[in-house]
Amino acid sequence: MHLLLGFIFSYISALGFAMLFSCPKSSIKLSSLAGAIGFLIYQIVGDILGGGVFLKALAGAYITGIMGEIFARKCHMPAILFIVPGIINLVPGKGIYNTLYYFVDGKKSLAFINLFDTLAVASAISFGILLASALSKSLRKFKFRKPSKRYDWRKKKK
């Protein structure tokens, strides 16, 4: 049940941020879908692995980036329109808040622990988007060609 609720609420929040960022109307639903699927993957990986924040943020950001690249090709729009509203759900807002709260409260050891966790999530998000973008760029350059008749290994020998 928590996966379904997470999917619905992340879709709504990505929808709101897509509207806030003035995305074109044709990209709003798809960017929200990319964000909801990315957050669903985030939750599933979190359920499987437990408490690790880096891998689940990396997986969620990677899937959101891949979905953004796919939707960008289908709609002939920049991928950033689909990735940014979708990635908002993964941003570690609570970690940033707790880090600043502990610094102000004078609990430096807790502040540094939260700071490193927050930086790990932020770096995982950026690395996931980087991997998705690099994969899509490498696949864009790759062209499927028919094999040459001269060197076709599938050709029957006489």
mmCIF file with all atom_site columns, C-alpha atoms in Angstrom:
data_model
loop_
_atom_site.group_PDB
_atom_site.id
_atom_site.type_symbol
_atom_site.label_atom_id
_atom_site.label_alt_id
_atom_site.label_comp_id
_atom_site.label_asym_id
_atom_site.label_entity_id
_atom_site.label_seq_id
_atom_site.pdbx_PDB_ins_code
_atom_site.Cartn_x
_atom_site.Cartn_y
_atom_site.Cartn_z
_atom_site.occupancy
_atom_site.B_iso_or_equiv
_atom_site.pdbx_formal_charge
_atom_site.auth_seq_id
_atom_site.auth_comp_id
_atom_site.auth_asym_id
_atom_site.auth_atom_id
_atom_site.pdbx_PDB_model_num
ATOM 1   C CA . MET A 1 1   ? 0.000  0.000   0.000   1.00 0.00 ? 1   MET A CA 1
ATOM 2   C CA . HIS A 1 2   ? 2.858  2.381   0.772   1.00 0.00 ? 2   HIS A CA 1
ATOM 3   C CA . LEU A 1 3   ? 4.194  1.890   -2.771  1.00 0.00 ? 3   LEU A CA 1
ATOM 4   C CA . LEU A 1 4   ? 0.873  2.946   -4.287  1.00 0.00 ? 4   LEU A CA 1
ATOM 5   C CA . LEU A 1 5   ? 0.574  5.976   -2.012  1.00 0.00 ? 5   LEU A CA 1
ATOM 6   C CA . GLY A 1 6   ? 4.175  6.942   -2.736  1.00 0.00 ? 6   GLY A CA 1
ATOM 7   C CA . PHE A 1 7   ? 3.524  6.653   -6.471  1.00 0.00 ? 7   PHE A CA 1
ATOM 8   C CA . ILE A 1 8   ? 0.382  8.809   -6.312  1.00 0.00 ? 8   ILE A CA 1
ATOM 9   C CA . PHE A 1 9   ? 1.863  11.513  -4.086  1.00 0.00 ? 9   PHE A CA 1
ATOM 10  C CA . SER A 1 10  ? 5.117  11.683  -6.029  1.00 0.00 ? 10  SER A CA 1
ATOM 11  C CA . TYR A 1 11  ? 3.108  12.019  -9.254  1.00 0.00 ? 11  TYR A CA 1
ATOM 12  C CA . ILE A 1 12  ? 1.161  14.919  -7.730  1.00 0.00 ? 12  ILE A CA 1
ATOM 13  C CA . SER A 1 13  ? 4.289  16.639  -6.414  1.00 0.00 ? 13  SER A CA 1
ATOM 14  C CA . ALA A 1 14  ? 6.106  16.260  -9.740  1.00 0.00 ? 14  ALA A CA 1
ATOM 15  C CA . LEU A 1 15  ? 2.990  17.615  -11.453 1.00 0.00 ? 15  LEU A CA 1
ATOM 16  C CA . GLY A 1 16  ? 3.057  20.665  -9.195  1.00 0.00 ? 16  GLY A CA 1
ATOM 17  C CA . PHE A 1 17  ? 6.747  21.309  -9.807  1.00 0.00 ? 17  PHE A CA 1
ATOM 18  C CA . ALA A 1 18  ? 6.297  20.891  -13.561 1.00 0.00 ? 18  ALA A CA 1
ATOM 19  C CA . MET A 1 19  ? 3.618  23.574  -13.428 1.00 0.00 ? 19  MET A CA 1
ATOM 20  C CA . LEU A 1 20  ? 5.805  25.742  -11.196 1.00 0.00 ? 20  LEU A CA 1
ATOM 21  C CA . PHE A 1 21  ? 8.682  25.504  -13.679 1.00 0.00 ? 21  PHE A CA 1
ATOM 22  C CA . SER A 1 22  ? 6.310  26.455  -16.552 1.00 0.00 ? 22  SER A CA 1
ATOM 23  C CA . CYS A 1 23  ? 6.865  23.280  -18.538 1.00 0.00 ? 23  CYS A CA 1
ATOM 24  C CA . PRO A 1 24  ? 4.848  22.955  -21.745 1.00 0.00 ? 24  PRO A CA 1
ATOM 25  C CA . LYS A 1 25  ? 1.444  21.373  -21.261 1.00 0.00 ? 25  LYS A CA 1
ATOM 26  C CA . SER A 1 26  ? 2.322  18.375  -23.393 1.00 0.00 ? 26  SER A CA 1
ATOM 27  C CA . SER A 1 27  ? 5.276  17.497  -21.146 1.00 0.00 ? 27  SER A CA 1
ATOM 28  C CA . ILE A 1 28  ? 3.663  17.909  -17.728 1.00 0.00 ? 28  ILE A CA 1
ATOM 29  C CA . LYS A 1 29  ? 2.004  14.490  -17.499 1.00 0.00 ? 29  LYS A CA 1
ATOM 30  C CA . LEU A 1 30  ? 5.048  12.644  -18.804 1.00 0.00 ? 30  LEU A CA 1
ATOM 31  C CA . SER A 1 31  ? 7.472  14.437  -16.483 1.00 0.00 ? 31  SER A CA 1
ATOM 32  C CA . SER A 1 32  ? 5.185  13.617  -13.566 1.00 0.00 ? 32  SER A CA 1
ATOM 33  C CA . LEU A 1 33  ? 5.102  9.991   -14.678 1.00 0.00 ? 33  LEU A CA 1
ATOM 34  C CA . ALA A 1 34  ? 8.907  9.908   -14.859 1.00 0.00 ? 34  ALA A CA 1
ATOM 35  C CA . GLY A 1 35  ? 9.106  11.304  -11.335 1.00 0.00 ? 35  GLY A CA 1
ATOM 36  C CA . ALA A 1 36  ? 6.529  8.866   -9.982  1.00 0.00 ? 36  ALA A CA 1
ATOM 37  C CA . ILE A 1 37  ? 8.253  5.848   -11.537 1.00 0.00 ? 37  ILE A CA 1
ATOM 38  C CA . GLY A 1 38  ? 11.643 7.065   -10.299 1.00 0.00 ? 38  GLY A CA 1
ATOM 39  C CA . PHE A 1 39  ? 10.290 7.438   -6.768  1.00 0.00 ? 39  PHE A CA 1
ATOM 40  C CA . LEU A 1 40  ? 8.649  4.013   -6.998  1.00 0.00 ? 40  LEU A CA 1
ATOM 41  C CA . ILE A 1 41  ? 12.029 2.499   -7.891  1.00 0.00 ? 41  ILE A CA 1
ATOM 42  C CA . TYR A 1 42  ? 13.543 4.485   -4.995  1.00 0.00 ? 42  TYR A CA 1
ATOM 43  C CA . GLN A 1 43  ? 11.037 2.904   -2.604  1.00 0.00 ? 43  GLN A CA 1
ATOM 44  C CA . ILE A 1 44  ? 11.405 -0.614  -4.014  1.00 0.00 ? 44  ILE A CA 1
ATOM 45  C CA . VAL A 1 45  ? 15.205 -0.515  -3.801  1.00 0.00 ? 45  VAL A CA 1
ATOM 46  C CA . GLY A 1 46  ? 14.875 0.903   -0.287  1.00 0.00 ? 46  GLY A CA 1
ATOM 47  C CA . ASP A 1 47  ? 12.598 -1.975  0.717   1.00 0.00 ? 47  ASP A CA 1
ATOM 48  C CA . ILE A 1 48  ? 14.978 -4.545  -0.746  1.00 0.00 ? 48  ILE A CA 1
ATOM 49  C CA . LEU A 1 49  ? 18.268 -3.118  0.550   1.00 0.00 ? 49  LEU A CA 1
ATOM 50  C CA . GLY A 1 50  ? 17.108 -1.606  3.803   1.00 0.00 ? 50  GLY A CA 1
ATOM 51  C CA . GLY A 1 51  ? 18.582 1.640   5.076   1.00 0.00 ? 51  GLY A CA 1
ATOM 52  C CA . GLY A 1 52  ? 21.177 2.463   2.407   1.00 0.00 ? 52  GLY A CA 1
ATOM 53  C CA . VAL A 1 53  ? 20.497 5.895   0.982   1.00 0.00 ? 53  VAL A CA 1
ATOM 54  C CA . PHE A 1 54  ? 23.084 5.999   -1.797  1.00 0.00 ? 54  PHE A CA 1
ATOM 55  C CA . LEU A 1 55  ? 21.953 3.040   -3.908  1.00 0.00 ? 55  LEU A CA 1
ATOM 56  C CA . LYS A 1 56  ? 18.257 3.781   -3.740  1.00 0.00 ? 56  LYS A CA 1
ATOM 57  C CA . ALA A 1 57  ? 18.820 7.430   -4.703  1.00 0.00 ? 57  ALA A CA 1
ATOM 58  C CA . LEU A 1 58  ? 21.124 6.318   -7.522  1.00 0.00 ? 58  LEU A CA 1
ATOM 59  C CA . ALA A 1 59  ? 18.552 3.833   -8.851  1.00 0.00 ? 59  ALA A CA 1
ATOM 60  C CA . GLY A 1 60  ? 15.696 6.334   -8.635  1.00 0.00 ? 60  GLY A CA 1
ATOM 61  C CA . ALA A 1 61  ? 17.685 9.068   -10.358 1.00 0.00 ? 61  ALA A CA 1
ATOM 62  C CA . TYR A 1 62  ? 18.909 6.691   -13.055 1.00 0.00 ? 62  TYR A CA 1
ATOM 63  C CA . ILE A 1 63  ? 15.392 5.491   -13.885 1.00 0.00 ? 63  ILE A CA 1
ATOM 64  C CA . THR A 1 64  ? 14.076 9.063   -13.844 1.00 0.00 ? 64  THR A CA 1
ATOM 65  C CA . GLY A 1 65  ? 16.886 10.106  -16.186 1.00 0.00 ? 65  GLY A CA 1
ATOM 66  C CA . ILE A 1 66  ? 16.253 7.202   -18.561 1.00 0.00 ? 66  ILE A CA 1
ATOM 67  C CA . MET A 1 67  ? 12.517 7.945   -18.596 1.00 0.00 ? 67  MET A CA 1
ATOM 68  C CA . GLY A 1 68  ? 13.266 11.619  -19.226 1.00 0.00 ? 68  GLY A CA 1
ATOM 69  C CA . GLU A 1 69  ? 15.536 10.778  -22.155 1.00 0.00 ? 69  GLU A CA 1
ATOM 70  C CA . ILE A 1 70  ? 12.940 8.415   -23.650 1.00 0.00 ? 70  ILE A CA 1
ATOM 71  C CA . PHE A 1 71  ? 10.133 10.949  -23.276 1.00 0.00 ? 71  PHE A CA 1
ATOM 72  C CA . ALA A 1 72  ? 12.351 13.674  -24.730 1.00 0.00 ? 72  ALA A CA 1
ATOM 73  C CA . ARG A 1 73  ? 12.922 11.632  -27.869 1.00 0.00 ? 73  ARG A CA 1
ATOM 74  C CA . LYS A 1 74  ? 9.249  10.748  -28.223 1.00 0.00 ? 74  LYS A CA 1
ATOM 75  C CA . CYS A 1 75  ? 8.032  14.333  -27.744 1.00 0.00 ? 75  CYS A CA 1
ATOM 76  C CA . HIS A 1 76  ? 10.955 16.080  -29.518 1.00 0.00 ? 76  HIS A CA 1
ATOM 77  C CA . MET A 1 77  ? 11.665 18.256  -26.473 1.00 0.00 ? 77  MET A CA 1
ATOM 78  C CA . PRO A 1 78  ? 14.733 18.742  -24.269 1.00 0.00 ? 78  PRO A CA 1
ATOM 79  C CA . ALA A 1 79  ? 15.259 16.044  -21.665 1.00 0.00 ? 79  ALA A CA 1
ATOM 80  C CA . ILE A 1 80  ? 15.626 18.614  -18.896 1.00 0.00 ? 80  ILE A CA 1
ATOM 81  C CA . LEU A 1 81  ? 11.873 19.275  -19.091 1.00 0.00 ? 81  LEU A CA 1
ATOM 82  C CA . PHE A 1 82  ? 11.210 15.720  -17.957 1.00 0.00 ? 82  PHE A CA 1
ATOM 83  C CA . ILE A 1 83  ? 14.143 15.147  -15.613 1.00 0.00 ? 83  ILE A CA 1
ATOM 84  C CA . VAL A 1 84  ? 14.024 18.208  -13.336 1.00 0.00 ? 84  VAL A CA 1
ATOM 85  C CA . PRO A 1 85  ? 10.376 17.948  -12.207 1.00 0.00 ? 85  PRO A CA 1
ATOM 86  C CA . GLY A 1 86  ? 10.821 14.204  -11.854 1.00 0.00 ? 86  GLY A CA 1
ATOM 87  C CA . ILE A 1 87  ? 13.951 14.398  -9.732  1.00 0.00 ? 87  ILE A CA 1
ATOM 88  C CA . ILE A 1 88  ? 12.445 16.788  -7.158  1.00 0.00 ? 88  ILE A CA 1
ATOM 89  C CA . ASN A 1 89  ? 10.964 13.851  -5.237  1.00 0.00 ? 89  ASN A CA 1
ATOM 90  C CA . LEU A 1 90  ? 14.431 12.459  -4.548  1.00 0.00 ? 90  LEU A CA 1
ATOM 91  C CA . VAL A 1 91  ? 16.000 15.673  -3.226  1.00 0.00 ? 91  VAL A CA 1
ATOM 92  C CA . PRO A 1 92  ? 17.025 15.188  0.436   1.00 0.00 ? 92  PRO A CA 1
ATOM 93  C CA . GLY A 1 93  ? 15.143 18.103  1.987   1.00 0.00 ? 93  GLY A CA 1
ATOM 94  C CA . LYS A 1 94  ? 14.845 16.510  5.419   1.00 0.00 ? 94  LYS A CA 1
ATOM 95  C CA . GLY A 1 95  ? 18.576 15.800  5.504   1.00 0.00 ? 95  GLY A CA 1
ATOM 96  C CA . ILE A 1 96  ? 19.403 19.412  4.684   1.00 0.00 ? 96  ILE A CA 1
ATOM 97  C CA . TYR A 1 97  ? 16.985 20.637  7.338   1.00 0.00 ? 97  TYR A CA 1
ATOM 98  C CA . ASN A 1 98  ? 18.367 18.280  10.006  1.00 0.00 ? 98  ASN A CA 1
ATOM 99  C CA . THR A 1 99  ? 21.940 19.246  9.147   1.00 0.00 ? 99  THR A CA 1
ATOM 100 C CA . LEU A 1 100 ? 21.231 22.933  9.648   1.00 0.00 ? 100 LEU A CA 1
ATOM 101 C CA . TYR A 1 101 ? 19.134 22.258  12.744  1.00 0.00 ? 101 TYR A CA 1
ATOM 102 C CA . TYR A 1 102 ? 21.929 20.302  14.421  1.00 0.00 ? 102 TYR A CA 1
ATOM 103 C CA . PHE A 1 103 ? 24.505 22.951  13.499  1.00 0.00 ? 103 PHE A CA 1
ATOM 104 C CA . VAL A 1 104 ? 22.360 25.687  15.047  1.00 0.00 ? 104 VAL A CA 1
ATOM 105 C CA . ASP A 1 105 ? 21.603 23.509  18.083  1.00 0.00 ? 105 ASP A CA 1
ATOM 106 C CA . GLY A 1 106 ? 25.317 22.911  18.660  1.00 0.00 ? 106 GLY A CA 1
ATOM 107 C CA . LYS A 1 107 ? 25.313 19.157  17.997  1.00 0.00 ? 107 LYS A CA 1
ATOM 108 C CA . LYS A 1 108 ? 28.191 19.111  15.555  1.00 0.00 ? 108 LYS A CA 1
ATOM 109 C CA . SER A 1 109 ? 28.671 15.333  15.409  1.00 0.00 ? 109 SER A CA 1
ATOM 110 C CA . LEU A 1 110 ? 25.032 14.745  14.412  1.00 0.00 ? 110 LEU A CA 1
ATOM 111 C CA . ALA A 1 111 ? 25.261 17.646  11.981  1.00 0.00 ? 111 ALA A CA 1
ATOM 112 C CA . PHE A 1 112 ? 28.245 16.114  10.201  1.00 0.00 ? 112 PHE A CA 1
ATOM 113 C CA . ILE A 1 113 ? 26.598 12.691  10.036  1.00 0.00 ? 113 ILE A CA 1
ATOM 114 C CA . ASN A 1 114 ? 23.512 14.228  8.415   1.00 0.00 ? 114 ASN A CA 1
ATOM 115 C CA . LEU A 1 115 ? 25.701 16.371  6.169   1.00 0.00 ? 115 LEU A CA 1
ATOM 116 C CA . PHE A 1 116 ? 27.547 13.360  4.771   1.00 0.00 ? 116 PHE A CA 1
ATOM 117 C CA . ASP A 1 117 ? 24.315 11.410  4.254   1.00 0.00 ? 117 ASP A CA 1
ATOM 118 C CA . THR A 1 118 ? 22.803 14.394  2.447   1.00 0.00 ? 118 THR A CA 1
ATOM 119 C CA . LEU A 1 119 ? 25.875 14.833  0.271   1.00 0.00 ? 119 LEU A CA 1
ATOM 120 C CA . ALA A 1 120 ? 25.789 11.111  -0.547  1.00 0.00 ? 120 ALA A CA 1
ATOM 121 C CA . VAL A 1 121 ? 22.186 11.357  -1.719  1.00 0.00 ? 121 VAL A CA 1
ATOM 122 C CA . ALA A 1 122 ? 22.893 14.515  -3.723  1.00 0.00 ? 122 ALA A CA 1
ATOM 123 C CA . SER A 1 123 ? 25.904 12.934  -5.404  1.00 0.00 ? 123 SER A CA 1
ATOM 124 C CA . ALA A 1 124 ? 23.918 9.757   -6.125  1.00 0.00 ? 124 ALA A CA 1
ATOM 125 C CA . ILE A 1 125 ? 21.198 11.824  -7.798  1.00 0.00 ? 125 ILE A CA 1
ATOM 126 C CA . SER A 1 126 ? 23.694 13.687  -9.956  1.00 0.00 ? 126 SER A CA 1
ATOM 127 C CA . PHE A 1 127 ? 25.565 10.484  -10.828 1.00 0.00 ? 127 PHE A CA 1
ATOM 128 C CA . GLY A 1 128 ? 22.324 8.705   -11.764 1.00 0.00 ? 128 GLY A CA 1
ATOM 129 C CA . ILE A 1 129 ? 21.345 11.510  -14.122 1.00 0.00 ? 129 ILE A CA 1
ATOM 130 C CA . LEU A 1 130 ? 24.874 11.527  -15.547 1.00 0.00 ? 130 LEU A CA 1
ATOM 131 C CA . LEU A 1 131 ? 24.733 7.773   -16.240 1.00 0.00 ? 131 LEU A CA 1
ATOM 132 C CA . ALA A 1 132 ? 21.344 8.047   -17.928 1.00 0.00 ? 132 ALA A CA 1
ATOM 133 C CA . SER A 1 133 ? 22.479 10.957  -20.074 1.00 0.00 ? 133 SER A CA 1
ATOM 134 C CA . ALA A 1 134 ? 25.731 9.269   -21.073 1.00 0.00 ? 134 ALA A CA 1
ATOM 135 C CA . LEU A 1 135 ? 23.912 6.063   -21.985 1.00 0.00 ? 135 LEU A CA 1
ATOM 136 C CA . SER A 1 136 ? 21.385 7.894   -24.136 1.00 0.00 ? 136 SER A CA 1
ATOM 137 C CA . LYS A 1 137 ? 24.096 9.878   -25.908 1.00 0.00 ? 137 LYS A CA 1
ATOM 138 C CA . SER A 1 138 ? 26.088 6.733   -26.677 1.00 0.00 ? 138 SER A CA 1
ATOM 139 C CA . LEU A 1 139 ? 22.987 4.961   -27.988 1.00 0.00 ? 139 LEU A CA 1
ATOM 140 C CA . ARG A 1 140 ? 22.107 7.984   -30.105 1.00 0.00 ? 140 ARG A CA 1
ATOM 141 C CA . LYS A 1 141 ? 25.413 7.715   -31.965 1.00 0.00 ? 141 LYS A CA 1
ATOM 142 C CA . PHE A 1 142 ? 25.069 3.965   -32.456 1.00 0.00 ? 142 PHE A CA 1
ATOM 143 C CA . LYS A 1 143 ? 23.317 3.071   -35.698 1.00 0.00 ? 143 LYS A CA 1
ATOM 144 C CA . PHE A 1 144 ? 21.919 -0.276  -36.612 1.00 0.00 ? 144 PHE A CA 1
ATOM 145 C CA . ARG A 1 145 ? 23.059 -1.176  -40.088 1.00 0.00 ? 145 ARG A CA 1
ATOM 146 C CA . LYS A 1 146 ? 22.482 -4.064  -42.376 1.00 0.00 ? 146 LYS A CA 1
ATOM 147 C CA . PRO A 1 147 ? 25.513 -6.298  -42.577 1.00 0.00 ? 147 PRO A CA 1
ATOM 148 C CA . SER A 1 148 ? 27.635 -6.020  -45.653 1.00 0.00 ? 148 SER A CA 1
ATOM 149 C CA . LYS A 1 149 ? 26.900 -8.696  -48.222 1.00 0.00 ? 149 LYS A CA 1
ATOM 150 C CA . ARG A 1 150 ? 30.578 -9.224  -48.736 1.00 0.00 ? 150 ARG A CA 1
ATOM 151 C CA . TYR A 1 151 ? 31.324 -10.028 -45.099 1.00 0.00 ? 151 TYR A CA 1
ATOM 152 C CA . ASP A 1 152 ? 28.006 -11.521 -44.044 1.00 0.00 ? 152 ASP A CA 1
ATOM 153 C CA . TRP A 1 153 ? 28.724 -14.514 -41.812 1.00 0.00 ? 153 TRP A CA 1
ATOM 154 C CA . ARG A 1 154 ? 25.081 -15.597 -41.989 1.00 0.00 ? 154 ARG A CA 1
ATOM 155 C CA . LYS A 1 155 ? 25.311 -16.167 -45.717 1.00 0.00 ? 155 LYS A CA 1
ATOM 156 C CA . LYS A 1 156 ? 25.276 -19.798 -46.796 1.00 0.00 ? 156 LYS A CA 1
ATOM 157 C CA . LYS A 1 157 ? 28.513 -21.112 -48.192 1.00 0.00 ? 157 LYS A CA 1
ATOM 158 C CA . LYS A 1 158 ? 28.309 -22.876 -51.540 1.00 0.00 ? 158 LYS A CA 1
#
